Amino acid sequence: MRSTKLIAIATALVCGSVTLGVTGPALAAGRAARPVAVESVAVEPAAAEPAAVDSVPEADSRSDSIGSLGETLNLGSRIAKEADSWNPDVEHLRDLRVRLRESAERLLADVRAVKAKTPARPGTDGLAVDPVSDVKSQLDTLVKDVNDLLAAVDAKDVAKVTALVSKVTADLQALLASVPKLLTNAAPLPAPVPLPAPVPLPGL
């Protein structure tokens, strides 16, 4: 009885092994033959690079003018502050003056470049306005007043230094008002129109 069970178990094991031996390669072959599903990956098109925007020459000229104006105002204010100090450094003042002259020349060139690309506008008298001439005159006055200021510092003329510091400050304020107006091409304010004389009412 026991041997019969052992034979049955052995037979089952053998049959199972044979079955696996036969069907195993077939299954393996079936797995190999089965097509592998490949997930499709959507490839997004590369984003187009933004087109290079060419710089606007007029905008560049205006930016250059603003930079030159800021540099000129900064140098002029430093000269006035140093000259008005307790013990001004003459060599430093001379160096600042050289830089101021160079900055003034750049500012005038930048302003002219802007004016060349800006249509002329009529003034109150109907004639074309030339703001570049005003800026040039203001720059010439600034350079002259700075030269006089350094001469007064060399002469240790305190009263003259004080007066010239005020003049240089006024020159800088004039540039600060005129150059931005030129860059925006602002038209001058019209002259006020006089009101008509009142008409007397009859019987009064």
XYZ file of N, CA, C and O in Angstrom:
816
model
N 0.824 -1.188 0.000
C 0.000 0.000 0.000
C 0.858 1.237 0.000
O 0.639 2.205 -0.727
N 1.873 1.183 0.864
C 2.785 2.301 0.963
C 3.560 2.449 -0.306
O 3.790 3.565 -0.808
N 4.001 1.326 -0.891
C 4.772 1.385 -2.126
C 3.933 1.910 -3.269
O 4.404 2.584 -4.179
N 2.666 1.562 -3.231
C 1.768 2.043 -4.281
C 1.656 3.549 -4.252
O 1.641 4.230 -5.281
N 1.545 4.070 -3.040
C 1.470 5.541 -2.897
C 2.747 6.210 -3.376
O 2.720 7.253 -4.035
N 3.892 5.598 -3.038
C 5.159 6.162 -3.459
C 5.277 6.151 -4.976
O 5.765 7.086 -5.594
N 4.799 4.997 -5.594
C 4.856 4.910 -7.056
C 3.971 5.967 -7.687
O 4.314 6.603 -8.679
N 2.796 6.152 -7.074
C 1.865 7.143 -7.628
C 2.445 8.551 -7.536
O 2.344 9.372 -8.457
N 3.094 8.798 -6.376
C 3.702 10.125 -6.191
C 4.849 10.319 -7.168
O 4.993 11.360 -7.793
N 5.677 9.277 -7.335
C 6.814 9.385 -8.249
C 6.334 9.562 -9.667
O 6.887 10.340 -10.459
N 5.253 8.800 -10.011
C 4.713 8.929 -11.364
C 4.200 10.327 -11.622
O 4.384 10.917 -12.698
N 3.506 10.860 -10.604
C 2.986 12.232 -10.756
C 4.111 13.227 -10.923
O 4.041 14.170 -11.738
N 5.188 13.040 -10.155
C 6.323 13.942 -10.246
C 6.989 13.848 -11.610
O 7.361 14.842 -12.213
N 7.117 12.591 -12.102
C 7.751 12.411 -13.412
C 6.905 13.028 -14.495
O 7.378 13.688 -15.408
N 5.589 12.698 -14.406
C 4.690 13.264 -15.422
C 4.703 14.778 -15.384
O 4.681 15.448 -16.413
N 4.740 15.313 -14.156
C 4.805 16.774 -14.042
C 6.078 17.315 -14.625
O 6.096 18.355 -15.291
N 7.177 16.617 -14.387
C 8.452 17.074 -14.928
C 8.455 17.016 -16.434
O 8.950 17.904 -17.116
N 7.879 15.916 -16.976
C 7.821 15.804 -18.429
C 6.956 16.904 -19.008
O 7.262 17.487 -20.040
N 5.821 17.073 -18.343
C 4.924 18.130 -18.845
C 5.601 19.489 -18.857
O 5.505 20.273 -19.815
N 6.308 19.795 -17.779
C 7.036 21.057 -17.707
C 8.140 21.108 -18.747
O 8.416 22.123 -19.350
N 8.794 19.937 -18.977
C 9.868 19.914 -19.954
C 9.385 20.164 -21.352
O 10.088 20.708 -22.189
N 8.136 19.676 -21.618
C 7.608 19.876 -22.965
C 7.005 21.254 -23.121
O 7.227 21.949 -24.099
N 6.179 21.579 -22.152
C 5.463 22.854 -22.263
C 6.335 24.044 -21.883
O 6.065 25.180 -22.299
N 7.378 23.811 -21.099
C 8.237 24.927 -20.678
C 8.870 25.662 -21.844
O 8.742 26.876 -22.007
N 9.585 24.944 -22.759
C 10.156 25.632 -23.929
C 9.106 26.267 -24.791
O 9.303 27.326 -25.378
N 7.904 25.549 -24.868
C 6.848 26.142 -25.692
C 6.372 27.454 -25.106
O 6.140 28.439 -25.814
N 6.228 27.444 -23.778
C 5.820 28.681 -23.122
C 6.878 29.765 -23.298
O 6.579 30.940 -23.537
N 8.135 29.293 -23.164
C 9.221 30.266 -23.339
C 9.222 30.814 -24.744
O 9.421 31.996 -24.981
N 8.979 29.878 -25.706
C 8.944 30.327 -27.093
C 7.770 31.252 -27.310
O 7.835 32.229 -28.052
N 6.636 30.914 -26.644
C 5.467 31.780 -26.778
C 5.722 33.163 -26.223
O 5.318 34.168 -26.783
N 6.430 33.181 -25.111
C 6.753 34.487 -24.542
C 7.672 35.258 -25.465
O 7.583 36.467 -25.615
N 8.638 34.489 -26.074
C 9.571 35.176 -26.961
C 8.885 35.663 -28.214
O 9.222 36.701 -28.770
N 7.914 34.837 -28.696
C 7.260 35.217 -29.936
C 6.235 36.304 -29.736
O 5.818 36.970 -30.666
N 5.751 36.458 -28.469
C 4.717 37.461 -28.227
C 5.308 38.846 -28.423
O 6.333 39.189 -27.843
N 4.704 39.665 -29.260
C 5.248 41.019 -29.477
C 5.160 41.859 -28.222
O 4.195 41.786 -27.468
N 6.190 42.551 -28.006
C 6.254 43.416 -26.826
C 5.603 44.740 -27.176
O 5.968 45.388 -28.160
N 4.631 45.105 -26.381
C 3.927 46.366 -26.629
C 4.835 47.534 -26.227
O 5.305 47.601 -25.094
N 5.095 48.362 -27.140
C 5.954 49.519 -26.870
C 5.071 50.743 -26.762
O 4.309 51.068 -27.683
N 5.131 51.364 -25.622
C 4.333 52.566 -25.424
C 4.882 53.697 -26.286
O 6.082 53.970 -26.297
N 3.995 54.310 -27.013
C 4.421 55.434 -27.862
C 4.551 56.682 -27.003
O 3.668 56.988 -26.190
N 5.655 57.318 -27.148
C 5.929 58.539 -26.390
C 5.773 59.712 -27.324
O 6.450 59.784 -28.362
N 4.862 60.576 -26.973
C 4.629 61.754 -27.821
C 5.792 62.720 -27.664
O 6.115 63.145 -26.557
N 6.430 62.993 -28.746
C 7.568 63.920 -28.733
C 7.066 65.299 -29.107
O 6.594 65.530 -30.226
N 7.128 66.185 -28.129
C 6.659 67.542 -28.391
C 7.670 68.281 -29.248
O 8.881 68.145 -29.056
N 7.195 69.047 -30.189
C 8.142 69.825 -31.018
C 8.884 70.837 -30.177
O 8.343 71.412 -29.227
N 10.158 71.009 -30.504
C 10.972 71.960 -29.748
C 10.394 73.353 -29.894
O 9.966 73.772 -30.966
N 10.365 74.018 -28.746
C 9.828 75.379 -28.770
C 10.714 76.269 -29.626
O 11.941 76.222 -29.548
N 10.074 77.026 -30.440
C 10.828 77.925 -31.320
C 11.480 79.018 -30.509
O 10.883 79.584 -29.592
N 12.733 79.262 -30.787
C 13.447 80.314 -30.075
C 12.902 81.671 -30.487
O 12.557 81.895 -31.643
N 12.775 82.567 -29.494
C 12.254 83.888 -29.848
C 13.165 84.585 -30.834
O 14.388 84.514 -30.747
N 12.543 85.196 -31.795
C 13.319 85.900 -32.810
C 14.041 87.078 -32.197
O 13.526 87.748 -31.308
N 15.254 87.271 -32.632
C 16.036 88.382 -32.111
C 15.409 89.691 -32.560
O 15.106 89.877 -33.736
N 15.191 90.553 -31.581
C 14.598 91.850 -31.875
C 15.719 92.853 -32.074
O 16.540 93.053 -31.187
N 15.732 93.429 -33.223
C 16.753 94.433 -33.496
C 16.505 95.661 -32.644
O 15.372 96.086 -32.440
N 17.569 96.195 -32.109
C 17.443 97.390 -31.287
C 17.059 98.575 -32.160
O 17.490 98.702 -33.295
N 16.204 99.401 -31.596
C 15.753 100.583 -32.307
C 16.821 101.663 -32.164
O 17.182 102.032 -31.048
N 17.367 102.159 -33.269
C 18.429 103.159 -33.161
C 18.008 104.382 -32.375
O 18.781 104.927 -31.589
N 16.760 104.822 -32.568
C 16.315 106.022 -31.853
C 16.285 105.769 -30.361
O 16.692 106.620 -29.567
N 15.825 104.570 -29.957
C 15.800 104.247 -28.540
C 17.209 104.180 -27.976
O 17.458 104.617 -26.841
N 18.148 103.623 -28.758
C 19.534 103.569 -28.301
C 20.096 104.966 -28.101
O 20.806 105.236 -27.128
N 19.803 105.872 -29.028
C 20.306 107.233 -28.914
C 19.742 107.916 -27.685
O 20.456 108.635 -26.973
N 18.479 107.689 -27.413
C 17.880 108.293 -26.227
C 18.494 107.719 -24.955
O 18.741 108.447 -23.987
N 18.733 106.411 -24.946
C 19.352 105.794 -23.775
C 20.762 106.340 -23.559
O 21.168 106.603 -22.419
N 21.507 106.498 -24.657
C 22.849 107.060 -24.542
C 22.795 108.484 -23.997
O 23.635 108.887 -23.170
N 21.821 109.250 -24.450
C 21.693 110.630 -23.988
C 21.392 110.682 -22.498
O 21.945 111.506 -21.760
N 20.517 109.791 -22.043
C 20.181 109.751 -20.625
C 21.406 109.375 -19.805
O 21.676 109.957 -18.742
N 22.178 108.398 -20.294
C 23.394 108.015 -19.573
C 24.415 109.134 -19.524
O 25.020 109.385 -18.472
N 24.608 109.821 -20.643
C 25.567 110.926 -20.673
C 25.096 112.076 -19.786
O 25.906 112.739 -19.118
N 23.791 112.331 -19.775
C 23.259 113.389 -18.910
C 23.501 113.057 -17.445
O 23.944 113.915 -16.673
N 23.217 111.806 -17.066
C 23.448 111.412 -15.676
C 24.907 111.539 -15.273
O 25.219 111.985 -14.157
N 25.809 111.156 -16.179
C 27.245 111.262 -15.881
C 27.664 112.721 -15.742
O 28.427 113.083 -14.834
N 27.155 113.583 -16.625
C 27.513 115.003 -16.566
C 26.999 115.637 -15.283
O 27.727 116.405 -14.615
N 25.766 115.330 -14.916
C 25.208 115.880 -13.681
C 25.973 115.383 -12.459
O 26.224 116.151 -11.517
N 26.349 114.125 -12.482
C 27.086 113.558 -11.353
C 28.454 114.220 -11.190
O 28.849 114.599 -10.084
N 29.171 114.380 -12.306
C 30.496 114.993 -12.241
C 30.395 116.453 -11.818
O 31.201 116.943 -11.010
N 29.417 117.169 -12.363
C 29.254 118.570 -11.981
C 28.940 118.734 -10.512
O 29.482 119.636 -9.838
N 28.086 117.889 -9.982
C 27.748 117.982 -8.561
C 28.932 117.614 -7.675
O 29.137 118.209 -6.606
N 29.742 116.663 -8.106
C 30.939 116.292 -7.332
C 31.954 117.430 -7.320
O 32.613 117.683 -6.297
N 32.070 118.119 -8.453
C 32.985 119.264 -8.512
C 32.512 120.355 -7.557
O 33.303 120.933 -6.793
N 31.228 120.663 -7.590
C 30.693 121.702 -6.706
C 30.868 121.320 -5.236
O 31.229 122.171 -4.403
N 30.623 120.062 -4.920
C 30.755 119.623 -3.528
C 32.203 119.673 -3.066
O 32.500 120.122 -1.948
N 33.115 119.212 -3.914
C 34.534 119.213 -3.537
C 35.057 120.638 -3.416
O 35.819 120.958 -2.483
N 34.678 121.522 -4.328
C 35.149 122.915 -4.275
C 34.628 123.621 -3.044
O 35.289 124.535 -2.513
N 33.454 123.235 -2.587
C 32.844 123.894 -1.428
C 33.240 123.241 -0.114
O 32.738 123.635 0.951
N 34.129 122.255 -0.169
C 34.548 121.576 1.055
C 35.540 122.435 1.836
O 36.035 123.455 1.361
N 35.850 121.975 3.056
C 36.744 122.745 3.922
C 38.150 122.834 3.348
O 38.790 123.877 3.398
N 38.636 121.728 2.780
C 39.986 121.701 2.203
C 39.920 120.994 0.852
O 40.213 119.806 0.735
N 39.525 121.704 -0.193
C 39.324 121.045 -1.499
C 40.622 120.491 -2.069
O 41.695 121.086 -1.934
N 40.509 119.337 -2.708
C 41.636 118.683 -3.371
C 41.712 119.206 -4.808
O 40.899 118.835 -5.661
N 42.698 120.051 -5.078
C 42.799 120.706 -6.380
C 43.079 119.691 -7.476
O 42.487 119.767 -8.581
N 43.942 118.733 -7.225
C 44.261 117.735 -8.247
C 43.036 116.893 -8.584
O 42.792 116.576 -9.753
N 42.284 116.551 -7.575
C 41.064 115.778 -7.814
C 40.055 116.611 -8.608
O 39.368 116.087 -9.495
N 39.987 117.897 -8.304
C 39.088 118.773 -9.047
C 39.486 118.861 -10.524
O 38.623 118.865 -11.409
N 40.766 118.915 -10.775
C 41.218 118.979 -12.163
C 40.890 117.698 -12.922
O 40.517 117.750 -14.103
N 41.035 116.585 -12.248
C 40.688 115.312 -12.878
C 39.193 115.257 -13.180
O 38.777 114.818 -14.270
N 38.383 115.714 -12.235
C 36.937 115.743 -12.456
C 36.567 116.685 -13.602
O 35.638 116.409 -14.373
N 37.292 117.775 -13.725
C 37.002 118.720 -14.807
C 37.269 118.095 -16.178
O 36.484 118.289 -17.120
N 38.359 117.346 -16.292
C 38.655 116.669 -17.557
C 37.544 115.683 -17.910
O 37.070 115.618 -19.047
N 37.118 114.942 -16.921
C 36.057 113.970 -17.150
C 34.731 114.659 -17.477
O 33.937 114.163 -18.277
N 34.510 115.816 -16.860
C 33.287 116.560 -17.155
C 33.278 117.042 -18.609
O 32.241 116.967 -19.295
N 34.411 117.534 -19.082
C 34.484 117.986 -20.479
C 34.193 116.833 -21.439
O 33.457 116.998 -22.423
N 34.772 115.681 -21.167
C 34.542 114.524 -22.030
C 33.074 114.101 -21.989
O 32.478 113.776 -23.021
N 32.485 114.126 -20.797
C 31.080 113.756 -20.666
C 30.176 114.755 -21.380
O 29.178 114.372 -22.009
N 30.524 116.038 -21.298
C 29.731 117.065 -21.974
C 29.788 116.880 -23.495
O 28.773 117.053 -24.191
N 30.949 116.512 -24.004
C 31.063 116.269 -25.453
C 30.219 115.065 -25.873
O 29.568 115.094 -26.926
N 30.229 114.014 -25.067
C 29.410 112.841 -25.398
C 27.925 113.186 -25.345
O 27.143 112.752 -26.201
N 27.543 113.957 -24.327
C 26.140 114.330 -24.201
C 25.683 115.138 -25.409
O 24.600 114.893 -25.961
N 26.499 116.080 -25.847
C 26.132 116.895 -27.002
C 26.022 116.031 -28.259
O 25.095 116.201 -29.062
N 26.955 115.088 -28.430
C 26.895 114.197 -29.591
C 25.646 113.316 -29.547
O 24.985 113.100 -30.569
N 25.296 112.809 -28.368
C 24.106 111.965 -28.241
C 22.836 112.762 -28.514
O 21.904 112.271 -29.161
N 22.806 113.989 -28.014
C 21.624 114.836 -28.230
C 21.467 115.150 -29.718
O 20.358 115.154 -30.261
N 22.566 115.397 -30.383
C 22.504 115.671 -31.817
C 22.008 114.447 -32.581
O 21.267 114.576 -33.569
N 22.414 113.259 -32.140
C 21.957 112.036 -32.806
C 20.450 111.864 -32.642
O 19.754 111.454 -33.578
N 19.946 112.195 -31.459
C 18.497 112.107 -31.245
C 17.771 113.132 -32.094
O 16.752 112.842 -32.724
N 18.313 114.340 -32.127
C 17.661 115.413 -32.881
C 17.628 115.088 -34.375
O 16.658 115.420 -35.071
N 18.668 114.425 -34.869
C 18.720 114.098 -36.298
C 17.628 113.114 -36.690
O 17.229 113.049 -37.858
N 17.113 112.332 -35.740
C 16.080 111.342 -36.038
C 14.693 111.802 -35.587
O 13.743 111.032 -35.660
N 14.603 113.034 -35.105
C 13.328 113.557 -34.610
C 12.853 114.670 -35.524
O 13.634 115.577 -35.835
N 11.617 114.625 -35.977
C 11.125 115.703 -36.832
C 11.101 117.032 -36.092
O 10.817 117.090 -34.895
N 11.417 118.093 -36.820
C 11.422 119.430 -36.220
C 9.999 119.846 -35.875
O 9.043 119.476 -36.550
N 9.858 120.576 -34.811
C 8.554 121.073 -34.402
C 8.580 122.595 -34.394
O 9.589 123.210 -34.046
N 7.489 123.217 -34.748
C 7.458 124.681 -34.763
C 7.321 125.245 -33.358
O 6.738 124.624 -32.466
N 7.875 126.417 -33.160
C 7.736 127.103 -31.887
C 6.520 128.007 -31.892
O 5.675 127.956 -32.786
N 6.435 128.835 -30.880
C 5.289 129.728 -30.788
C 5.291 130.771 -31.904
O 4.239 131.302 -32.256
N 6.471 131.050 -32.453
C 6.545 132.040 -33.530
C 6.438 131.397 -34.908
O 6.600 132.069 -35.927
N 6.184 130.082 -34.952
C 6.048 129.398 -36.232
C 7.354 128.904 -36.804
O 7.359 128.148 -37.760
N 8.485 129.320 -36.230
C 9.789 128.878 -36.710
C 10.176 127.579 -36.032
O 9.700 127.258 -34.938
N 11.070 126.816 -36.699
C 11.509 125.544 -36.134
C 12.355 125.778 -34.885
O 13.172 126.687 -34.833
N 12.107 124.955 -33.874
C 12.843 125.058 -32.612
C 14.108 124.215 -32.709
O 14.079 123.094 -33.221
N 15.227 124.746 -32.234
C 16.498 124.010 -32.247
C 16.970 123.839 -30.809
O 17.768 124.633 -30.304
N 16.475 122.801 -30.115
C 16.862 122.619 -28.715
C 18.320 122.228 -28.546
O 18.879 122.389 -27.461
N 18.951 121.711 -29.604
C 20.359 121.331 -29.490
C 21.223 122.556 -29.202
O 22.177 122.485 -28.425
N 20.892 123.673 -29.814
C 21.654 124.899 -29.571
C 21.549 125.318 -28.103
O 22.527 125.785 -27.503
N 20.357 125.131 -27.523
C 20.190 125.465 -26.107
C 21.052 124.567 -25.232
O 21.699 125.031 -24.288
N 21.064 123.276 -25.540
C 21.871 122.343 -24.741
C 23.350 122.658 -24.891
O 24.109 122.646 -23.911
N 23.786 122.964 -26.106
C 25.192 123.303 -26.327
C 25.571 124.562 -25.545
O 26.643 124.622 -24.927
N 24.706 125.555 -25.557
C 24.974 126.784 -24.820
C 25.054 126.507 -23.318
O 25.928 127.044 -22.619
N 24.186 125.654 -22.827
C 24.205 125.318 -21.398
C 25.469 124.551 -21.023
O 26.051 124.778 -19.946
N 25.900 123.643 -21.895
C 27.132 122.900 -21.620
C 28.349 123.822 -21.646
O 29.259 123.685 -20.806
N 28.373 124.744 -22.605
C 29.487 125.709 -22.666
C 29.524 126.558 -21.393
O 30.605 126.820 -20.845
N 28.363 126.974 -20.936
C 28.300 127.775 -19.706
C 28.767 126.959 -18.507
O 29.490 127.468 -17.636
N 28.364 125.695 -18.452
C 28.775 124.832 -17.343
C 30.286 124.675 -17.308
O 30.914 124.807 -16.243
N 30.891 124.387 -18.462
C 32.346 124.208 -18.508
C 33.060 125.497 -18.126
O 34.061 125.476 -17.378
N 32.568 126.627 -18.600
C 33.184 127.911 -18.262
C 33.087 128.187 -16.757
O 34.066 128.606 -16.123
N 31.920 127.952 -16.173
C 31.745 128.202 -14.741
C 32.617 127.255 -13.913
O 33.134 127.638 -12.854
N 32.795 126.026 -14.386
C 33.676 125.097 -13.671
C 35.121 125.571 -13.743
O 35.867 125.492 -12.753
N 35.549 126.068 -14.907
C 36.906 126.616 -15.020
C 37.102 127.794 -14.058
O 38.134 127.895 -13.380
N 36.120 128.688 -14.009
C 36.211 129.824 -13.088
C 36.207 129.360 -11.637
O 36.892 129.951 -10.787
N 35.453 128.305 -11.370
C 35.398 127.780 -10.004
C 36.748 127.230 -9.570
O 37.201 127.487 -8.450
N 37.391 126.479 -10.450
C 38.716 125.948 -10.091
C 39.730 127.059 -9.927
O 40.623 126.975 -9.058
N 39.617 128.110 -10.740
C 40.523 129.249 -10.575
C 40.290 129.919 -9.236
O 41.252 130.342 -8.559
N 39.046 130.034 -8.811
C 38.748 130.634 -7.499
C 39.252 129.752 -6.365
O 39.705 130.253 -5.333
N 39.181 128.436 -6.556
C 39.715 127.529 -5.534
C 41.216 127.693 -5.425
O 41.785 127.729 -4.323
N 41.906 127.796 -6.576
C 43.357 128.015 -6.558
C 43.710 129.326 -5.858
O 44.705 129.403 -5.130
N 42.878 130.352 -6.086
C 43.147 131.657 -5.474
C 42.663 131.730 -4.037
O 42.868 132.758 -3.376
N 42.001 130.679 -3.569
C 41.457 130.636 -2.203
C 40.510 131.813 -1.949
O 40.485 132.395 -0.865
N 39.738 132.135 -2.977
C 38.741 133.204 -2.862
C 37.418 132.558 -2.434
O 36.639 132.087 -3.274
N 37.178 132.563 -1.136
C 36.032 131.840 -0.592
C 34.718 132.420 -1.109
O 33.792 131.678 -1.477
N 34.620 133.732 -1.138
C 33.377 134.364 -1.580
C 33.074 134.010 -3.041
O 31.916 133.699 -3.404
N 34.101 134.049 -3.875
C 33.897 133.731 -5.285
C 33.578 132.249 -5.467
O 32.765 131.886 -6.326
N 34.213 131.414 -4.669
C 33.923 129.975 -4.741
C 32.457 129.727 -4.415
O 31.760 128.967 -5.111
N 31.970 130.371 -3.367
C 30.576 130.183 -2.978
C 29.621 130.619 -4.089
O 28.642 129.930 -4.404
N 29.924 131.768 -4.715
C 29.067 132.266 -5.789
C 29.111 131.345 -7.001
O 28.071 131.072 -7.636
N 30.299 130.844 -7.328
C 30.426 129.985 -8.512
C 29.831 128.603 -8.272
O 29.336 127.969 -9.213
N 29.865 128.128 -7.044
C 29.200 126.857 -6.738
C 27.708 126.973 -7.010
O 27.075 126.058 -7.566
N 27.138 128.113 -6.656
C 25.718 128.342 -6.938
C 25.458 128.393 -8.442
O 24.442 127.867 -8.931
N 26.372 129.000 -9.198
C 26.199 129.067 -10.643
C 26.292 127.688 -11.283
O 25.501 127.356 -12.178
N 27.250 126.889 -10.834
C 27.390 125.532 -11.378
C 26.133 124.707 -11.076
O 25.641 123.955 -11.937
N 25.615 124.874 -9.871
C 24.385 124.163 -9.518
C 23.223 124.577 -10.412
O 22.429 123.739 -10.867
N 23.138 125.880 -10.703
C 22.091 126.371 -11.602
C 22.287 125.824 -13.022
O 21.310 125.500 -13.715
N 23.534 125.713 -13.465
C 23.814 125.146 -14.788
C 23.333 123.694 -14.878
O 22.753 123.272 -15.893
N 23.566 122.944 -13.824
C 23.150 121.542 -13.809
C 21.628 121.433 -13.824
O 21.065 120.556 -14.491
N 20.977 122.315 -13.089
C 19.509 122.292 -13.079
C 18.941 122.644 -14.448
O 17.923 122.085 -14.871
N 19.608 123.553 -15.153
C 19.151 123.919 -16.501
C 19.262 122.724 -17.450
O 18.357 122.468 -18.259
N 20.360 121.981 -17.352
C 20.513 120.782 -18.190
C 19.466 119.730 -17.836
O 18.921 119.055 -18.724
N 19.203 119.599 -16.559
C 18.226 118.612 -16.115
C 16.833 118.920 -16.653
O 16.007 118.017 -16.838
N 16.572 120.193 -16.927
C 15.264 120.576 -17.465
C 15.217 120.505 -18.986
O 14.190 120.130 -19.565
N 16.313 120.831 -19.652
C 16.281 120.951 -21.113
C 16.487 119.626 -21.831
O 15.822 119.350 -22.845
N 17.388 118.790 -21.365
C 17.692 117.557 -22.084
C 16.506 116.586 -22.093
O 16.149 116.069 -23.161
N 15.862 116.309 -20.960
C 14.685 115.421 -21.033
C 13.587 115.978 -21.934
O 12.891 115.219 -22.617
N 13.427 117.295 -21.968
C 12.419 117.890 -22.836
C 12.765 117.630 -24.300
O 11.885 117.362 -25.131
N 14.043 117.682 -24.622
C 14.461 117.407 -25.998
C 14.230 115.944 -26.350
O 13.797 115.613 -27.456
N 14.499 115.039 -25.406
C 14.349 113.614 -25.677
C 12.894 113.230 -25.898
O 12.593 112.311 -26.653
N 11.988 113.915 -25.239
C 10.560 113.628 -25.419
C 9.938 114.475 -26.511
O 8.753 114.329 -26.808
N 10.737 115.376 -27.091
C 10.259 116.250 -28.162
C 9.017 117.015 -27.733
O 8.046 117.157 -28.478
N 9.050 117.494 -26.494
C 7.891 118.202 -25.959
C 7.767 119.569 -26.604
O 8.750 120.289 -26.762
N 6.583 119.912 -26.975
C 6.331 121.212 -27.580
C 6.247 122.266 -26.488
O 5.828 121.985 -25.361
N 6.665 123.486 -26.783
C 6.578 124.531 -25.776
C 5.143 124.867 -25.459
O 4.248 124.687 -26.279
N 4.931 125.327 -24.243
C 3.588 125.710 -23.848
C 3.146 126.928 -24.641
O 3.923 127.870 -24.831
N 1.927 126.945 -25.128
C 1.475 128.109 -25.890
C 1.306 129.325 -24.998
O 1.076 129.208 -23.792
N 1.430 130.481 -25.612
C 1.249 131.711 -24.853
C -0.211 131.838 -24.453
O -1.112 131.439 -25.193
N -0.465 132.348 -23.253
C -1.863 132.473 -22.819
C -2.637 133.417 -23.722
O -2.137 134.446 -24.159
N -3.863 133.043 -24.018
C -4.720 133.862 -24.874
C -5.413 134.906 -24.009
O -6.069 134.548 -23.014
N -5.269 136.181 -24.335
C -5.921 137.200 -23.511
C -7.431 137.099 -23.593
O -8.000 136.806 -24.652
N -8.083 137.291 -22.467
C -9.534 137.225 -22.428
C -10.123 138.470 -23.069
O -9.570 139.568 -22.960
N -11.241 138.336 -23.774
C -11.863 139.517 -24.388
C -12.413 140.468 -23.337
O -12.791 140.060 -22.231
N -12.404 141.731 -23.672
C -12.914 142.733 -22.732
C -14.407 142.546 -22.547
O -15.129 142.201 -23.487
N -14.893 142.735 -21.323
C -16.337 142.559 -21.090
C -17.161 143.571 -21.859
O -16.790 144.732 -21.990
N -18.261 143.122 -22.396
C -19.161 143.997 -23.145
C -20.185 144.584 -22.184
O -20.907 143.830 -21.490
N -20.235 145.914 -22.098
C -21.205 146.504 -21.141
C -22.635 146.236 -21.581
O -22.956 146.299 -22.768
N -23.436 145.888 -20.633
C -24.835 145.632 -20.918
C -25.569 146.952 -21.127
O -25.278 147.966 -20.474
N -26.543 147.027 -22.028
C -27.288 148.266 -22.247
C -28.108 148.656 -21.021
O -28.693 147.816 -20.337
N -28.108 149.948 -20.736
C -28.871 150.473 -19.607
C -28.088 150.494 -18.323
O -28.607 150.909 -17.282
N -26.814 149.965 -18.370
C -25.994 149.998 -17.144
C -24.959 151.090 -17.228
O -24.445 151.377 -18.299
